[in-house]
Short mmCIF file of C-alpha atoms and ligand atoms in Angstrom, two decimals:
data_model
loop_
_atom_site.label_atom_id
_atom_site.label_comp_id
_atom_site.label_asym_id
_atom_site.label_seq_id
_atom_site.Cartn_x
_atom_site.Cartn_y
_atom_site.Cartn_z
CA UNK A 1 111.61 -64.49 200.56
CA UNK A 2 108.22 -64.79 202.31
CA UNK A 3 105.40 -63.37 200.65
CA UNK A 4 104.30 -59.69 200.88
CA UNK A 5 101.90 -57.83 198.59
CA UNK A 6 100.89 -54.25 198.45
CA UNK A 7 97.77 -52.14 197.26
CA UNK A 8 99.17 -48.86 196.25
CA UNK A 9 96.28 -46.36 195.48
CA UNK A 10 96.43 -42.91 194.77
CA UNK A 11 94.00 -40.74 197.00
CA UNK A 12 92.65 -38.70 194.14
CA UNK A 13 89.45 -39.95 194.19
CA UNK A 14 86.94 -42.63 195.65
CA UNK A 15 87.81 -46.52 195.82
CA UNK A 16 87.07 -47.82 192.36
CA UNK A 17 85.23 -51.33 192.00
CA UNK A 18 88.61 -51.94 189.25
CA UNK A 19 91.05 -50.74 192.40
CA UNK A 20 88.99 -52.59 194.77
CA UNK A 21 89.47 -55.93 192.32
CA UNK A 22 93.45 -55.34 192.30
CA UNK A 23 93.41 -54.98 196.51
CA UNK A 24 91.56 -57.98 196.44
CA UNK A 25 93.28 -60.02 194.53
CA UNK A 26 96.51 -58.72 196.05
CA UNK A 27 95.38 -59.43 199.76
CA UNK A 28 94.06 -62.82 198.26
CA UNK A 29 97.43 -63.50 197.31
CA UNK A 30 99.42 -62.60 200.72
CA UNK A 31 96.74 -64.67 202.41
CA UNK A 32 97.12 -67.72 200.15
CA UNK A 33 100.42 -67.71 201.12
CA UNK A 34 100.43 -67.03 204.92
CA UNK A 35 102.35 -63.60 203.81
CA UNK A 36 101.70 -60.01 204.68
CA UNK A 37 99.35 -57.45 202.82
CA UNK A 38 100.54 -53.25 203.07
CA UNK A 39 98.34 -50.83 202.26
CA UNK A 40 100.27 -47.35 200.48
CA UNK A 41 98.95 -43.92 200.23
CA UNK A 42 100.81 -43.16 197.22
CA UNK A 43 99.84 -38.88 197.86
CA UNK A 44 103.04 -37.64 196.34
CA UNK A 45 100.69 -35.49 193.61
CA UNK A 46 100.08 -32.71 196.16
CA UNK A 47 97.69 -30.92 193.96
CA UNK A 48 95.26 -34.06 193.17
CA UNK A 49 95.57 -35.93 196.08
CA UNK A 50 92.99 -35.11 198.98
CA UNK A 51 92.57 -36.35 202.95
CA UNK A 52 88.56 -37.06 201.52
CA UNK A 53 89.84 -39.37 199.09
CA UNK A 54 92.15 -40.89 201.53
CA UNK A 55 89.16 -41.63 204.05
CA UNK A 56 87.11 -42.69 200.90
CA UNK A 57 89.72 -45.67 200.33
CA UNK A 58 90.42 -46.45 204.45
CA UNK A 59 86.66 -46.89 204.32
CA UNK A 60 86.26 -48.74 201.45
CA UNK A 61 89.04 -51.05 202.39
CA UNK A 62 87.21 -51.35 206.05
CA UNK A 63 83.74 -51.94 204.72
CA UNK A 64 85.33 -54.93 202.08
CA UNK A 65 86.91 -56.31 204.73
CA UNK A 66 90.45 -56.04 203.29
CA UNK A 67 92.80 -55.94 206.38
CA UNK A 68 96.04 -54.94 205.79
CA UNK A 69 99.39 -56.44 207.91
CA UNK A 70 101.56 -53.27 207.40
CA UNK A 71 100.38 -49.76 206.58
CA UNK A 72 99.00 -47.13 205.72
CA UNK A 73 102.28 -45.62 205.06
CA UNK A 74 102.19 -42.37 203.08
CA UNK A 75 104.71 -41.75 200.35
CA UNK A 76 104.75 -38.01 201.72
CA UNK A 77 106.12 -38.96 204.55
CA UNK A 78 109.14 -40.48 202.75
CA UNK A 79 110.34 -37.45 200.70
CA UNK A 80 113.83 -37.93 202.88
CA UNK A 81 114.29 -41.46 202.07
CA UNK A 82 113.72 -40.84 198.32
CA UNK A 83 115.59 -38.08 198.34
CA UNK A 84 118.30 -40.27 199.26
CA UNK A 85 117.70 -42.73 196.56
CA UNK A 86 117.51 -40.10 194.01
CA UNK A 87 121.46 -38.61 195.70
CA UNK A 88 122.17 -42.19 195.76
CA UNK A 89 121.88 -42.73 192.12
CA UNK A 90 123.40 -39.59 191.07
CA UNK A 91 126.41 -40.68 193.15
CA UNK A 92 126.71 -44.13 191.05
CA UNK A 93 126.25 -42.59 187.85
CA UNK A 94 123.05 -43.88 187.42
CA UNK A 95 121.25 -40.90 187.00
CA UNK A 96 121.93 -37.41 185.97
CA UNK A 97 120.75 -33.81 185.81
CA UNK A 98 119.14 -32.24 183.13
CA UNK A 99 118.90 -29.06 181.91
CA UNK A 100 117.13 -28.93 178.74
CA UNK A 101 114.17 -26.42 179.09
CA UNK A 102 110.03 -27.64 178.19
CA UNK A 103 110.57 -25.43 174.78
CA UNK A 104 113.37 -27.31 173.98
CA UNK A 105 111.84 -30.61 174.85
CA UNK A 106 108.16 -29.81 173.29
CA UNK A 107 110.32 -29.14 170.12
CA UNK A 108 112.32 -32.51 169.83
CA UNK A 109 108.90 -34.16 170.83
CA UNK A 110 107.19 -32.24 167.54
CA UNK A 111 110.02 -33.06 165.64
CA UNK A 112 110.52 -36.59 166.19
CA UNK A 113 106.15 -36.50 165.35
CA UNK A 114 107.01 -35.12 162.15
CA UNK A 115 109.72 -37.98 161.77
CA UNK A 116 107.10 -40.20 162.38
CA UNK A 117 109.51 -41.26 165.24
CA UNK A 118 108.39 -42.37 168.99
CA UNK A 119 108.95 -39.36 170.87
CA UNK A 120 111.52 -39.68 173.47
CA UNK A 121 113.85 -38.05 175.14
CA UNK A 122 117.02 -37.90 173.00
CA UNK A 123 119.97 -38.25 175.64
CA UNK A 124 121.19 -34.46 175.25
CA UNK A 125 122.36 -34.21 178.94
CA UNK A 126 123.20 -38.03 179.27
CA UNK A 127 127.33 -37.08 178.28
CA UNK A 128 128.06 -34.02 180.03
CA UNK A 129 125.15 -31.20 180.89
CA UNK A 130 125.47 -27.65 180.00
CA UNK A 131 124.81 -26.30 183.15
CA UNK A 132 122.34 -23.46 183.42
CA UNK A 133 122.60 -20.71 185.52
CA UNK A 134 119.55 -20.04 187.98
CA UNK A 135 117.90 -23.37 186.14
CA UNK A 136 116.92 -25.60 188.52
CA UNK A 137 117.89 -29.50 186.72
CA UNK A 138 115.61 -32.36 186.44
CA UNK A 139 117.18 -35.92 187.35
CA UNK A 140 117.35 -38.49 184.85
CA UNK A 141 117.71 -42.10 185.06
CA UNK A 142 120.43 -43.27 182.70
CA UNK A 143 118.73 -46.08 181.01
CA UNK A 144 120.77 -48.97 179.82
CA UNK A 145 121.21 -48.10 176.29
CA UNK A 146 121.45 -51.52 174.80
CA UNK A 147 120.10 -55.09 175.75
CA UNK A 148 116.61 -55.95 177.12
CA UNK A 149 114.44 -56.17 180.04
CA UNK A 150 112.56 -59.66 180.62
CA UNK A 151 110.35 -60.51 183.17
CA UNK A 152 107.57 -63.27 183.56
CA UNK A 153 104.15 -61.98 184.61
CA UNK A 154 101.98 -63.93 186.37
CA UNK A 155 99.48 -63.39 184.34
CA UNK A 156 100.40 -62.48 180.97
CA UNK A 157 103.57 -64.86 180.66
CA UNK A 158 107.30 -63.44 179.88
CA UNK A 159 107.42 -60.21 178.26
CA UNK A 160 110.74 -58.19 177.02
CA UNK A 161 110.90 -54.98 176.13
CA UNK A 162 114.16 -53.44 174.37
CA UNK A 163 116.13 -51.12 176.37
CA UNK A 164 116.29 -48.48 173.44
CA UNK A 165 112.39 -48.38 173.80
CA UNK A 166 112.59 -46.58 177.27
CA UNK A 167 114.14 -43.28 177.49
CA UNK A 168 116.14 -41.69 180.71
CA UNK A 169 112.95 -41.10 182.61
CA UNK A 170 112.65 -38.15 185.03
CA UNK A 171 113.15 -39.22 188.24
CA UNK A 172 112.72 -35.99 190.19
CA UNK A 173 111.47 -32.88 189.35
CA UNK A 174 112.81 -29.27 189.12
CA UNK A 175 111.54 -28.70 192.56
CA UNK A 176 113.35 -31.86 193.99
CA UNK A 177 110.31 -33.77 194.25
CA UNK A 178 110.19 -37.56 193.60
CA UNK A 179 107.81 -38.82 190.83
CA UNK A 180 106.07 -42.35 190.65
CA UNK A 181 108.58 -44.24 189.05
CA UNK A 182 111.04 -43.88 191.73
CA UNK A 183 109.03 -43.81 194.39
CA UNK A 184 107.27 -47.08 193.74
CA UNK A 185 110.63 -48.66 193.41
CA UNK A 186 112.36 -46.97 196.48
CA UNK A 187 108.64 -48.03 198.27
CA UNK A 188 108.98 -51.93 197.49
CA UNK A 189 112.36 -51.97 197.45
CA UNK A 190 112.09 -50.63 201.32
CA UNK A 191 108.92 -52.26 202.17
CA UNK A 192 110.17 -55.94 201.54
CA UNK A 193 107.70 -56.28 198.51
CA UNK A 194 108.20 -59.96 196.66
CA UNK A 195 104.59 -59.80 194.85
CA UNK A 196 103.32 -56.78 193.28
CA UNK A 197 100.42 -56.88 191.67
CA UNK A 198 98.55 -54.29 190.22
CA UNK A 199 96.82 -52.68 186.74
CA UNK A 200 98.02 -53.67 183.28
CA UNK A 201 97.65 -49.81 182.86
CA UNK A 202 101.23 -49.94 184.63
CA UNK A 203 102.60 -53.12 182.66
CA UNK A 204 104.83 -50.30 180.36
CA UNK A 205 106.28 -48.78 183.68
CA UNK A 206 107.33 -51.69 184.88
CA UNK A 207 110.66 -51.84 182.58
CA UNK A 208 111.65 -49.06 183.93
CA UNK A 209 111.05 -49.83 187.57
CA UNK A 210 113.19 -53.03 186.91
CA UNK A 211 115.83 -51.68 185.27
CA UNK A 212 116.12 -48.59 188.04
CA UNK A 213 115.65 -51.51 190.87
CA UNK A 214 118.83 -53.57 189.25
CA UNK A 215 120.58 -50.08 189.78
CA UNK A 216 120.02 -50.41 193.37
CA UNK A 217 120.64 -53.85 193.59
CA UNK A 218 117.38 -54.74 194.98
CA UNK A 219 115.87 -58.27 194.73
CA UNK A 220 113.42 -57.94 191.84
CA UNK A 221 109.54 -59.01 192.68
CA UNK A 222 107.58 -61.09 190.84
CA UNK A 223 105.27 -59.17 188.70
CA UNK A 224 101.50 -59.35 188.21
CA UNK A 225 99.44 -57.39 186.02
CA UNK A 226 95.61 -57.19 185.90
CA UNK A 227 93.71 -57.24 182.90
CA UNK A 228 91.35 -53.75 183.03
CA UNK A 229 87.78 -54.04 183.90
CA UNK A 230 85.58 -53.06 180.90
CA UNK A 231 81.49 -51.39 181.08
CA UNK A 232 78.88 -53.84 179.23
CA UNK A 233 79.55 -51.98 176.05
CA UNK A 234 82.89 -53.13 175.51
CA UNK A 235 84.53 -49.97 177.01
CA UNK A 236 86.72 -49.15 180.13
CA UNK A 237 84.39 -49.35 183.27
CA UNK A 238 83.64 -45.63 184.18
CA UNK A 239 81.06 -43.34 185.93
CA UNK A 240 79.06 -43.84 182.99
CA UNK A 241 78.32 -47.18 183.28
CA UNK A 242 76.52 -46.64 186.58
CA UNK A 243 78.47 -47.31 190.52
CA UNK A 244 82.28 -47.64 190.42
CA UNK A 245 82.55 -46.29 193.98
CA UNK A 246 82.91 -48.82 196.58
CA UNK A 247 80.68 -47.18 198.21
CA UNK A 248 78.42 -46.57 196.12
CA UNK A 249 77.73 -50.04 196.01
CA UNK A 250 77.11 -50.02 199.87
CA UNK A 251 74.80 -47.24 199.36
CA UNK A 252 72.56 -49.11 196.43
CA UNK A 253 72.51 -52.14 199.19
CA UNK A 254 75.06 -54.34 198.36
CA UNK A 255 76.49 -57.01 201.36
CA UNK A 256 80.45 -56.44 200.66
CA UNK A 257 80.56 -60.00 200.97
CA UNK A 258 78.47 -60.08 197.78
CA UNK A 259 81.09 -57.54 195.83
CA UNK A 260 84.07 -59.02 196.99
CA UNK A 261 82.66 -62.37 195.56
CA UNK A 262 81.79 -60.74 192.38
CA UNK A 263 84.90 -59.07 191.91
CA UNK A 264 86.71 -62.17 192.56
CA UNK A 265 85.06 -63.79 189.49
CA UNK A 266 86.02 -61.03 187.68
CA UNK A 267 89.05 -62.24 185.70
CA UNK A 268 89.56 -65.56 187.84
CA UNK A 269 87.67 -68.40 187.83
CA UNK A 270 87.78 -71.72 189.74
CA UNK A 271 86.17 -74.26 187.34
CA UNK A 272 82.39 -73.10 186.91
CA UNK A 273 82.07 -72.05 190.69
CA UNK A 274 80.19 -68.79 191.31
CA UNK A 275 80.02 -68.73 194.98
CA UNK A 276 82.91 -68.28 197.30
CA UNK A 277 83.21 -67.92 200.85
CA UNK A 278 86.11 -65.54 202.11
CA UNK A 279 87.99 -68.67 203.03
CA UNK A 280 87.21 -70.43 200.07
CA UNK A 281 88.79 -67.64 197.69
CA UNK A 282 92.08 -67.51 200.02
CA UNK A 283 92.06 -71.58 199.51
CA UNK A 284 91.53 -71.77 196.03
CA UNK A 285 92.51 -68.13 194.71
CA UNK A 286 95.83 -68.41 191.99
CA UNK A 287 97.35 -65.72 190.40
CA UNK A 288 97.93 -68.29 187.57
CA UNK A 289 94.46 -68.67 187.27
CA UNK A 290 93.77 -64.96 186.27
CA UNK A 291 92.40 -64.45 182.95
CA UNK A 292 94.79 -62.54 180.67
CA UNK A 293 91.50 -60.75 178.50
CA UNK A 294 89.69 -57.92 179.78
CA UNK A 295 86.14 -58.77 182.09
CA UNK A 296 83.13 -57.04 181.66
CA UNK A 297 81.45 -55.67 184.49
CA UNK A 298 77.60 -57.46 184.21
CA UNK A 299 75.41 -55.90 187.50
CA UNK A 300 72.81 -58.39 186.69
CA UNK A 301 74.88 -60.97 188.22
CA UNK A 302 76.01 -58.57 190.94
CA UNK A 303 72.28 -58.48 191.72
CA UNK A 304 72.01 -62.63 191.41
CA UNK A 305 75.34 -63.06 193.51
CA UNK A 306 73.88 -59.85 196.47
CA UNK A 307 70.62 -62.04 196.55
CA UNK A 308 72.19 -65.56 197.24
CA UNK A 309 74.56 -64.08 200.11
CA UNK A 310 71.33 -62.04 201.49
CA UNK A 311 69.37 -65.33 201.31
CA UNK A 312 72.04 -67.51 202.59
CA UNK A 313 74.27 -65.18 205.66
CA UNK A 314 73.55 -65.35 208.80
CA UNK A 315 70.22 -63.07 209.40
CA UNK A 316 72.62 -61.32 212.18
CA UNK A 317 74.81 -60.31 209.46
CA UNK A 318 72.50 -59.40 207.21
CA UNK A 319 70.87 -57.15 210.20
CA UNK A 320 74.07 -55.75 210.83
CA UNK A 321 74.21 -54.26 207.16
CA UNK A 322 70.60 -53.35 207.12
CA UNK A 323 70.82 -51.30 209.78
CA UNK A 324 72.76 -48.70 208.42
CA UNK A 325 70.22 -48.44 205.37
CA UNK A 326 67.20 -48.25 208.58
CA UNK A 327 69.60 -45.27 209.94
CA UNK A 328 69.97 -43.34 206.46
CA UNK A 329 66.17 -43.83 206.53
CA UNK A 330 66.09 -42.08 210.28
CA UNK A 331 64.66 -45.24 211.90
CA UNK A 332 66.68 -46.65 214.94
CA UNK A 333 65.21 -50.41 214.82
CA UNK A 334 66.71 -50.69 219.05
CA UNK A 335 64.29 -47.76 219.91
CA UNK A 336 60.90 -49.59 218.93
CA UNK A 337 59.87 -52.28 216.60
CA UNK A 338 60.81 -56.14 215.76
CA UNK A 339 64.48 -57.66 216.03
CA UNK A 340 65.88 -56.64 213.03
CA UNK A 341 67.03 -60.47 212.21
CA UNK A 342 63.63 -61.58 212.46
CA UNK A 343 62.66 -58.77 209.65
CA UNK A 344 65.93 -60.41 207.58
CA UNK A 345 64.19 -63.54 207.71
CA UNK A 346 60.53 -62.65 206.66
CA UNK A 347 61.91 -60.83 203.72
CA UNK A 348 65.07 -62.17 202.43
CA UNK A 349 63.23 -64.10 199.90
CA UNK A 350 62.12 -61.42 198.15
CA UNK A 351 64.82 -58.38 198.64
CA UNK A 352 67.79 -58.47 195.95
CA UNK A 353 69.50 -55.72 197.29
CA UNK A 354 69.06 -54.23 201.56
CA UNK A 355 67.86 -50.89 199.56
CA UNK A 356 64.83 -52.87 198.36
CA UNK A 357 64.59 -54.86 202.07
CA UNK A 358 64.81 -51.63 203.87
CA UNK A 359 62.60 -49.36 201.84
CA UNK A 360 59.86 -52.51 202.06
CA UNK A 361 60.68 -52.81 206.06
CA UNK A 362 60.01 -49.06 207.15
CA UNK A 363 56.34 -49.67 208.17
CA UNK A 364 57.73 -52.85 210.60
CA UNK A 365 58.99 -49.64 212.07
CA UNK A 366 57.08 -46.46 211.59
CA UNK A 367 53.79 -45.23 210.62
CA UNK A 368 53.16 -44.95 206.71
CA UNK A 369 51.93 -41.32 205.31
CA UNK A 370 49.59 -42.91 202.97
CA UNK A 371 48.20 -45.69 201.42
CA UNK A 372 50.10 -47.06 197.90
CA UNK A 373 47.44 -45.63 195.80
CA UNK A 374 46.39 -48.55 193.71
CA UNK A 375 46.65 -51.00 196.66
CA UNK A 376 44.31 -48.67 198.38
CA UNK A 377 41.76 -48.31 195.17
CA UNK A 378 42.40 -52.02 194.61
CA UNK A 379 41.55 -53.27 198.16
CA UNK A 380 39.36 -50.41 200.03
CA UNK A 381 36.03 -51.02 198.75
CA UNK A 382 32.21 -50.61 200.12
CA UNK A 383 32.15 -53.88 202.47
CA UNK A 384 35.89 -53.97 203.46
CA UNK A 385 35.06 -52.09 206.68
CA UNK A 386 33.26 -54.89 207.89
CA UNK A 387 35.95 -57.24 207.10
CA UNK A 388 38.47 -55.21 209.04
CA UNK A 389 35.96 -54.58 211.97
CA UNK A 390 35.29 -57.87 212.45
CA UNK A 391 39.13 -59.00 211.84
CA UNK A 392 39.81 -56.34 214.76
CA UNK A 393 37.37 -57.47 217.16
CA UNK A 394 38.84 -60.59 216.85
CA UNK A 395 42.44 -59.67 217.07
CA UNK A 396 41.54 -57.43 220.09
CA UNK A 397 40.18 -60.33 221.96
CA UNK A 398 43.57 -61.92 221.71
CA UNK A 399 45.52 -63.10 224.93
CA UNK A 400 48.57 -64.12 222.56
CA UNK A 401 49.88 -62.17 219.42
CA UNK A 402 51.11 -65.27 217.61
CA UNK A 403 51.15 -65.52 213.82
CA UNK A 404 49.45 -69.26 213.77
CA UNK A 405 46.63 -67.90 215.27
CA UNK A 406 46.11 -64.65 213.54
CA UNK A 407 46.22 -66.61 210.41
CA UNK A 408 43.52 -69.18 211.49
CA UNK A 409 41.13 -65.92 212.64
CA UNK A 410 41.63 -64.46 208.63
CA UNK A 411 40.84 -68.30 207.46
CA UNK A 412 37.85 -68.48 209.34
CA UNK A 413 37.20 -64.69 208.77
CA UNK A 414 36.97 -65.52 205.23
CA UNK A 415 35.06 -68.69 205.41
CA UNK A 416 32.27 -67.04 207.33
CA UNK A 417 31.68 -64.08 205.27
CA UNK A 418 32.34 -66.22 202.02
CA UNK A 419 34.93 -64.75 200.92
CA UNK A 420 38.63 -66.17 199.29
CA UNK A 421 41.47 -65.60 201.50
CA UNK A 422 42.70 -62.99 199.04
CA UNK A 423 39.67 -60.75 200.19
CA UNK A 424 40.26 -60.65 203.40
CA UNK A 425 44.03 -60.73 203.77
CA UNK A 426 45.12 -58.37 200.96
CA UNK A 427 42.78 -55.39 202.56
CA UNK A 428 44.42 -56.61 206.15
CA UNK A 429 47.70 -56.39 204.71
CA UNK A 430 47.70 -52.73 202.57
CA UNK A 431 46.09 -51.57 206.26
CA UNK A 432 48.73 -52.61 208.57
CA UNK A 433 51.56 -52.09 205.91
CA UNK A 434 49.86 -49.08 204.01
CA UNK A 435 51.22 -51.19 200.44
CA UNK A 436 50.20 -54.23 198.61
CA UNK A 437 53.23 -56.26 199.36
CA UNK A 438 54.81 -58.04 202.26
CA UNK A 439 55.39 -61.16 204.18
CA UNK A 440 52.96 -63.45 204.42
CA UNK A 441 49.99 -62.11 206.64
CA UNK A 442 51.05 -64.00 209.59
CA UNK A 443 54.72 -63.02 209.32
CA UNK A 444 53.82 -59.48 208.93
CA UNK A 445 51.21 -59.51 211.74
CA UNK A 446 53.37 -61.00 214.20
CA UNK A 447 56.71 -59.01 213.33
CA UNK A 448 54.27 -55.65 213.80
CA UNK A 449 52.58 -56.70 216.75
CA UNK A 450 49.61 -56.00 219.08
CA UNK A 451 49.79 -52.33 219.28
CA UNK A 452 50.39 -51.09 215.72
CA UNK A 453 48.38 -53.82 214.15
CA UNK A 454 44.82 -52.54 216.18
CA UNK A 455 45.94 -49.06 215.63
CA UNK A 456 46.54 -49.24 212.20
CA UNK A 457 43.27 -51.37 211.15
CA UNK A 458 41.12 -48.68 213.12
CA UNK A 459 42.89 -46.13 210.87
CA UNK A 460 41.99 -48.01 207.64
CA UNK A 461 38.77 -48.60 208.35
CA UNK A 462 38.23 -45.04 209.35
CA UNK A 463 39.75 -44.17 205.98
CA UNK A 464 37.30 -46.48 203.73
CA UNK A 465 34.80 -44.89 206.01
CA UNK A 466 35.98 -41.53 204.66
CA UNK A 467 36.18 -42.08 201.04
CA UNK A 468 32.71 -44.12 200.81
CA UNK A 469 30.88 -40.90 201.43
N1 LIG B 1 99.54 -45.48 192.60
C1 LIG B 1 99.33 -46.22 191.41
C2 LIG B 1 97.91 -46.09 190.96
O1 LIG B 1 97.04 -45.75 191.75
C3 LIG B 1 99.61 -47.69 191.57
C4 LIG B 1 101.05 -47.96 191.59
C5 LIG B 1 101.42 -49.40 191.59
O2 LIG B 1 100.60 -50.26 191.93
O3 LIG B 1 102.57 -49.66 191.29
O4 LIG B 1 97.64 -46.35 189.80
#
């Protein structure tokens, strides 16, 4: 059977960095293997599920760059086809109605507690069902009653788990609808699945799904289970512990690249290799090689990982990325200003995240307010004028804006007014950039050019001019 994988999220929420991990590592496996990745809407909870949380995972998958072969299929577009199924089974025997009211099942459940016993349901419709008038039945799947169900996980070995530990579990409501057990079955059973891989959180359903899929006499897949994703204190990773939305990752200026490359370390390792390229992780990526202990989530080396790929893309890419944050920030870089890549080069040094490169790139772009205040205190004093008037006079006399010569004029500036560099260049640079860091003073000069460089060193040394009397 050729490979196929599936990421199976349900749409009641935003794309979670731990559902984000098991797409990954899901796609990673159907690419490995020149096989085919689906992507499922698993909506059948009509009152949880919404169309924003479907968006919020299309665009999460979109931004990460995890293309899928086959999908999205919806699982509320299937209700016939499981419907079917569930008819099917009832038809072989394998599954049954049930009658037995929530009072009566709340008080088996408190009884067996009392018992100290594992509550479960206790088979009293399994024989023959007392059928209720105006009662609309559950279905049941009759469970094997004896024997066991073995698989081998990919990453947590073989596991078995006794038949008498799983009850007849209800495959469709009173109302007729389907609920997750079957419809994840009927869903890879239809949809070719041979790999599915997915949360340990669903390692105790899959029993069940086996033993229902043997009913059908589907080909069983191979199973793999993720370990869960934990905060830095030990916990499961939640809202608490800061960003678990995809996006919100995007927003606090993240390169997906960067996240995908994170997550992938997260639970799998190749040797002691932190730094993967997309087709690196397809070559090398193993389900075997999945860790079967939890990983903690450690943004620190998030941070480390965003800063290598923002160093070391392509500036276009980076650009590409930035420019959203410029947007959000209501500056179109194509309507005025320096090529974006070129502003990706001057500071990718010294931005970990495109939050911090686009907040310190707004004055490449547009005119400041005001001055940082203690760059301003620190750098306007009695005498800078003077410097800046004759730096200007100087600049203005300039045929070509280049950044070799603009940096010889502030070395001789300095060396004729006896002055260190620092004097000259650091009030130059909190007047053209309004803060106290930036490029170096050539870089920044040249990437702001002519126009807003002798406009804004007139308006600084107007302003010194204003607060010396
Ligand atoms: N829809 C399930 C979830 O979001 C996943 C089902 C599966 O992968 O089998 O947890």
């Amino acid at each position: 059977m050729s490979i196929k994988t599936r990421f199976a999220p349900s749409p009641t929420g935003y794309l979670h960095v731990g559902g984000a991990r098991t797409a990954l590592f899901s796609w990673l496996h159907a690419k490995k293997n020149q096989g085919n990745f689906v992507l499922r809407i698993e909506d059948t909870d009509l009152e949880r599920s919404t169309q924003a949380s479907v968006d919020a995972i299309l665009e999460g998958m979109e931004w990460l760059g995890l293309d899928y072969d086959e999908g999205p299929f919806y699982q509320t577009h299937r209700f016939d086809r499981y419907k079917e199924i569930i008819q099917q089974l009832l038809d072989q025997g394998d599954a049954y109605h049930c009658y037995c009211s929530k009072d009566e099942l709340d008080d088996l459940r408190e009884q067996q507690m009392a018992n100290k016993e594992k509550p479960r349901y206790n088979g009293k419709c399994r024989q023959s069902a007392e059928v209720k008038e105006g009662v609309n039945p559950v279905v049941r799947f009759r469970n094997q009653a004896e024997g066991v169900v073995t698989w081998v996980d990919a990453v947590k070995g073989s596991i078995t788990v006794a038949n008498q530990e799983l009850d007849d579990l209800i495959i469709a409501r009173s109302d007729g609808t389907p609920t997750y057990n079957l419809t994840v079955v009927v869903d890879d059973m239809d949809m070719e699945i041979s790999d599915v891989v997915r949360g340990d959180d669903h390692v105790n359903n899959t029993p069940r799904q086996i033993n229902i899929l043997k009913a059908l006499k589907a080909e069983l897949p191979n199973y793999a289970h993720l370990p869960m994703i934990l905060g830095d204190d030990g916990a499961r990773l939640s809202k608490r512990h800061g960003a678990v939305s995809v996006m919100q990752y995007r927003d606090e200026g993240y390169l997906p690249e960067a996240l995908l490359n994170y997550l992938v370390r997260l639970g799998w390792s190749h040797g002691d290799q932190e730094l993967f390229t997309r087709e690196e992780m397809i070559e090398l990526f193993d389900l075997s090689n999945v860790n079967v202990a939890a990983s903690a989530f450690n943004t620190e080396k998030l941070v480390w990982i965003n800063h290598q790929y923002i160093m070391n893309s392509e500036p276009e890419l980076v650009a590409k990325h930035l420019n959203w944050h410029m947007l959000q920030r209501g500056i179109d870089v194509q309507a005025q200003g320096p090529d974006l890549q070129d502003v990706v080069k001057a500071q990718r040094e010294r931005s970990k995240t495109l939050v911090e490169m686009a907040d310190a790139s707004i004055y490449f772009y547009k005119d400041f307010d005001e001055y940082d205040a203690k760059a301003a205190k620190k750098n306007f004093k009695v005498g800078t004028d003077e410097v800046l008037t004759k730096l200007l006079s100087e600049f203005s006399a300039l045929d070509t804006w280049s950044g070799t010569v603009l940096h010889d004029i502030v070395l001789a500036t300095a060396e004729q007014l006896e002055l260190k560099l620092g004097k000259v260049a650091q009030p130059l640079r909190v007047a053209v950039c309004g803060a106290g860091m930036s490029p170096s003073i050539d870089v920044t000069l040249e990437l702001l050019g002519r126009e807003k460089t002798l406009q804004r060193m007139e308006r600084a040394i107007k302003y010194i001019n204003s607060i010396k009397d």
